[in-house]
Amino acid sequence: MRFNRILLSTTLVVVALVVQVSILARLQLPGAVPDLLLLVVVGLSLVYGHVSGALIGFGAGLLVDLAPPADHAAGRYALVLCVIGYLVGLAKPENGQLRSATGPMVMVVVAAAGSTLLYAGVGALVGDTAARHVGLVSLLITAVVYDLLLAPFTVPLIMALARRAENDPLAESPGTGTDVASGFMANGTGLRIGEQRGVLRMKAARNRAARAGRIKGVKRL
């Protein structure tokens, strides 16, 4: 993995972990907790591929296992996110372009459902039956709904940041509309402001030149 990739992945994972532990986990929502770390793993895996996705997922899951207030065996969520990162990374387009937001959103649904089922399955193997008492169906539905609602505000941004860190040519032309992450960044975050300012400056310069020409008595054609 390149240095930029490692730095960006580590930063996003740490920030997501802090937000999830300090904010999302305290919302007291019914059922599951919105999994911001899962969305980070999904977004990075769609850009970096299955190998990097598995490594990022393992590291992110291990942090969750060790971060307080962890109430499960260490390595359990690391295994879950490692598998999810690998499988999502396999769906990375060969040409690197995502022409529709449908693909990432489908991967979010699959990842949310898969991580919940896999986490409950691993827990059953080690004797943790908490999912049975809470209700696996309720956890599954709420996990998918919460992550799907949070995904449009996080996954495209994460993918765009990952491409910029990689110096991906797709990230250099966000206004072309060929890639869903680049298009979201251009249309949804106001990155066209710089271009608009340049046009205004050119018009102002032309107006000043015209006024100077009239003062000097130069007849402009």
Coordinates of C-alpha atoms in Angstrom, one line a residue:
M1 CA 0.0 0.0 0.0
R2 CA 1.2 3.4 -0.8
F3 CA 2.0 6.0 1.9
N4 CA -0.9 8.3 0.8
R5 CA -3.3 5.3 0.9
I6 CA -2.1 4.3 4.4
L7 CA -2.3 7.8 5.7
L8 CA -5.8 8.5 4.4
S9 CA -7.2 5.1 5.4
T10 CA -5.8 5.4 8.9
T11 CA -7.2 9.0 9.3
L12 CA -10.6 8.0 8.0
V13 CA -10.8 4.9 10.2
V14 CA -9.7 6.8 13.4
V15 CA -12.2 9.6 12.7
A16 CA -15.0 7.2 12.0
L17 CA -14.2 5.2 15.2
V18 CA -14.3 8.4 17.3
V19 CA -17.6 9.6 15.8
Q20 CA -19.2 6.1 16.1
V21 CA -18.2 5.6 19.8
S22 CA -18.8 9.2 21.0
I23 CA -21.9 10.1 19.0
L24 CA -23.6 7.3 17.1
A25 CA -23.4 4.8 19.9
R26 CA -25.1 7.3 22.3
L27 CA -28.1 8.1 20.1
Q28 CA -30.1 5.3 21.8
L29 CA -31.7 4.2 18.5
P30 CA -33.8 1.1 18.4
G31 CA -32.1 -2.0 17.2
A32 CA -28.6 -1.7 15.7
V33 CA -26.1 1.2 15.8
P34 CA -25.3 3.0 12.5
D35 CA -21.9 1.6 11.5
L36 CA -19.8 4.4 10.1
L37 CA -16.7 2.2 10.1
L38 CA -18.4 -0.2 7.8
L39 CA -19.2 2.5 5.4
V40 CA -15.5 3.7 5.4
V41 CA -14.4 0.1 4.7
V42 CA -16.9 -0.1 1.8
G43 CA -15.9 3.2 0.3
L44 CA -12.2 2.5 0.4
S45 CA -12.6 -1.1 -0.8
L46 CA -14.5 0.1 -3.9
V47 CA -11.5 2.2 -4.8
Y48 CA -8.5 0.2 -3.6
G49 CA -9.7 -3.3 -4.3
H50 CA -10.0 -6.6 -2.4
V51 CA -6.5 -6.9 -0.9
S52 CA -6.4 -3.4 0.5
G53 CA -10.0 -3.7 1.5
A54 CA -9.3 -6.8 3.5
L55 CA -6.3 -5.1 5.3
I56 CA -8.3 -1.9 6.0
G57 CA -11.2 -3.9 7.3
F58 CA -9.1 -6.0 9.6
G59 CA -7.4 -2.9 11.0
A60 CA -10.7 -1.1 11.5
G61 CA -12.3 -4.1 13.1
L62 CA -9.4 -4.6 15.5
L63 CA -9.7 -1.0 16.7
V64 CA -13.4 -1.6 17.4
D65 CA -12.5 -4.8 19.3
L66 CA -10.0 -3.0 21.5
A67 CA -11.8 0.3 21.9
P68 CA -13.9 0.7 25.0
P69 CA -16.6 -0.2 25.8
A70 CA -15.8 -3.4 23.9
D71 CA -18.0 -6.2 25.1
H72 CA -16.9 -9.1 22.9
A73 CA -13.8 -11.2 22.2
A74 CA -10.9 -9.4 20.5
G75 CA -10.7 -10.2 16.8
R76 CA -14.3 -10.9 16.3
Y77 CA -15.2 -7.7 14.4
A78 CA -11.8 -7.7 12.8
L79 CA -12.7 -10.9 11.1
V80 CA -16.1 -9.6 10.0
L81 CA -14.7 -6.4 8.5
C82 CA -11.8 -8.2 6.9
V83 CA -14.2 -10.5 5.1
I84 CA -16.5 -7.6 4.1
G85 CA -13.6 -5.5 2.8
Y86 CA -12.4 -8.4 0.7
L87 CA -15.8 -9.2 -0.8
V88 CA -16.7 -5.5 -1.5
G89 CA -13.2 -5.0 -3.1
L90 CA -14.0 -7.7 -5.6
A91 CA -16.8 -5.5 -6.9
K92 CA -14.3 -2.7 -7.8
P93 CA -14.9 -1.8 -11.5
E94 CA -12.0 -2.8 -13.8
N95 CA -11.8 0.7 -15.3
G96 CA -12.3 2.4 -12.0
Q97 CA -15.5 4.2 -13.0
L98 CA -18.8 4.0 -11.3
R99 CA -21.5 5.4 -13.6
S100 CA -24.3 5.1 -11.1
A101 CA -24.9 5.4 -7.4
T102 CA -26.9 2.1 -7.5
G103 CA -23.8 -0.1 -7.3
P104 CA -22.3 1.5 -4.1
M105 CA -25.7 1.6 -2.4
V106 CA -26.3 -2.1 -3.2
M107 CA -22.9 -2.9 -1.7
V108 CA -23.8 -1.0 1.4
V109 CA -27.0 -3.0 1.8
V110 CA -25.1 -6.3 1.2
A111 CA -22.3 -5.2 3.6
A112 CA -24.7 -4.2 6.4
A113 CA -26.7 -7.4 6.2
G114 CA -23.6 -9.6 5.7
S115 CA -21.7 -8.0 8.6
T116 CA -24.7 -8.4 11.0
L117 CA -25.2 -12.1 10.0
L118 CA -21.5 -12.8 10.1
Y119 CA -21.0 -11.1 13.5
A120 CA -24.0 -13.1 14.9
G121 CA -22.6 -16.3 13.4
V122 CA -19.1 -15.8 14.9
G123 CA -20.8 -15.0 18.2
A124 CA -22.8 -18.2 18.2
L125 CA -19.5 -20.1 17.6
V126 CA -17.9 -18.6 20.7
G127 CA -21.0 -18.9 22.9
D128 CA -22.3 -15.3 22.6
T129 CA -26.1 -15.4 22.3
A130 CA -26.8 -11.7 22.7
A131 CA -28.1 -11.4 19.2
R132 CA -30.8 -14.0 20.0
H133 CA -32.0 -12.0 23.0
V134 CA -32.1 -8.7 21.1
G135 CA -33.6 -10.3 18.0
L136 CA -31.6 -11.0 14.9
V137 CA -34.3 -9.9 12.5
S138 CA -34.6 -6.5 14.2
L139 CA -30.9 -6.0 14.2
L140 CA -30.7 -7.0 10.5
I141 CA -33.4 -4.6 9.4
T142 CA -32.3 -1.6 11.5
A143 CA -28.6 -2.1 10.5
V144 CA -29.5 -2.0 6.8
V145 CA -31.8 1.0 7.2
Y146 CA -29.4 3.1 9.3
D147 CA -26.4 2.4 7.1
L148 CA -28.3 3.0 3.9
L149 CA -29.5 6.4 5.2
L150 CA -26.0 7.4 6.2
A151 CA -24.3 6.0 3.0
P152 CA -25.2 8.8 0.5
F153 CA -23.5 11.4 2.8
T154 CA -20.3 9.4 3.4
V155 CA -19.5 6.7 0.8
P156 CA -19.2 9.1 -2.3
L157 CA -17.1 11.5 -0.2
I158 CA -14.8 8.7 1.0
M159 CA -14.4 7.4 -2.6
A160 CA -13.6 10.8 -3.9
L161 CA -10.9 11.4 -1.2
A162 CA -9.4 8.0 -1.9
R163 CA -9.1 8.8 -5.6
R164 CA -7.5 12.2 -4.9
A165 CA -5.0 10.6 -2.6
E166 CA -4.1 8.1 -5.3
N167 CA -3.7 10.9 -7.9
D168 CA -6.4 9.1 -9.9
P169 CA -7.1 11.0 -13.3
L170 CA -10.8 10.5 -12.6
A171 CA -10.5 12.8 -9.7
E172 CA -9.0 15.6 -11.7
S173 CA -12.1 16.2 -13.9
P174 CA -15.0 16.1 -11.5
G175 CA -17.3 17.9 -13.8
T176 CA -17.3 15.3 -16.6
G177 CA -20.0 13.2 -14.9
T178 CA -18.4 9.9 -15.8
D179 CA -18.0 8.8 -12.2
V180 CA -20.6 8.9 -9.5
A181 CA -18.1 9.8 -6.7
S182 CA -16.5 12.6 -8.7
G183 CA -19.9 13.9 -9.8
F184 CA -21.2 14.0 -6.2
M185 CA -18.1 16.0 -5.2
A186 CA -18.6 18.5 -8.0
N187 CA -22.3 18.9 -7.7
G188 CA -22.9 18.4 -4.1
T189 CA -20.0 20.2 -2.4
G190 CA -19.6 23.4 -4.4
L191 CA -16.3 22.7 -6.1
R192 CA -17.4 24.8 -9.1
I193 CA -17.0 28.0 -7.2
G194 CA -13.4 28.5 -8.3
E195 CA -14.4 28.1 -11.9
Q196 CA -17.2 30.7 -11.5
R197 CA -14.8 33.1 -9.9
G198 CA -12.4 32.8 -12.8
V199 CA -15.2 33.7 -15.3
L200 CA -16.2 36.7 -13.2
R201 CA -12.6 37.9 -13.1
M202 CA -12.3 37.6 -16.9
K203 CA -15.5 39.7 -17.4
A204 CA -14.3 42.3 -14.9
A205 CA -10.9 42.6 -16.8
R206 CA -12.7 43.0 -20.1
N207 CA -14.9 45.7 -18.7
R208 CA -11.9 47.6 -17.4
A209 CA -10.2 47.4 -20.7
A210 CA -13.3 48.7 -22.5
R211 CA -13.5 51.7 -20.1
A212 CA -9.8 52.5 -20.6
G213 CA -10.3 52.3 -24.4
R214 CA -13.1 54.8 -24.3
I215 CA -11.2 57.2 -22.1
K216 CA -8.3 57.2 -24.5
G217 CA -10.7 57.8 -27.4
V218 CA -9.8 54.5 -29.1
K219 CA -12.6 53.3 -31.3
R220 CA -13.2 49.7 -30.5
L221 CA -14.6 47.5 -33.3

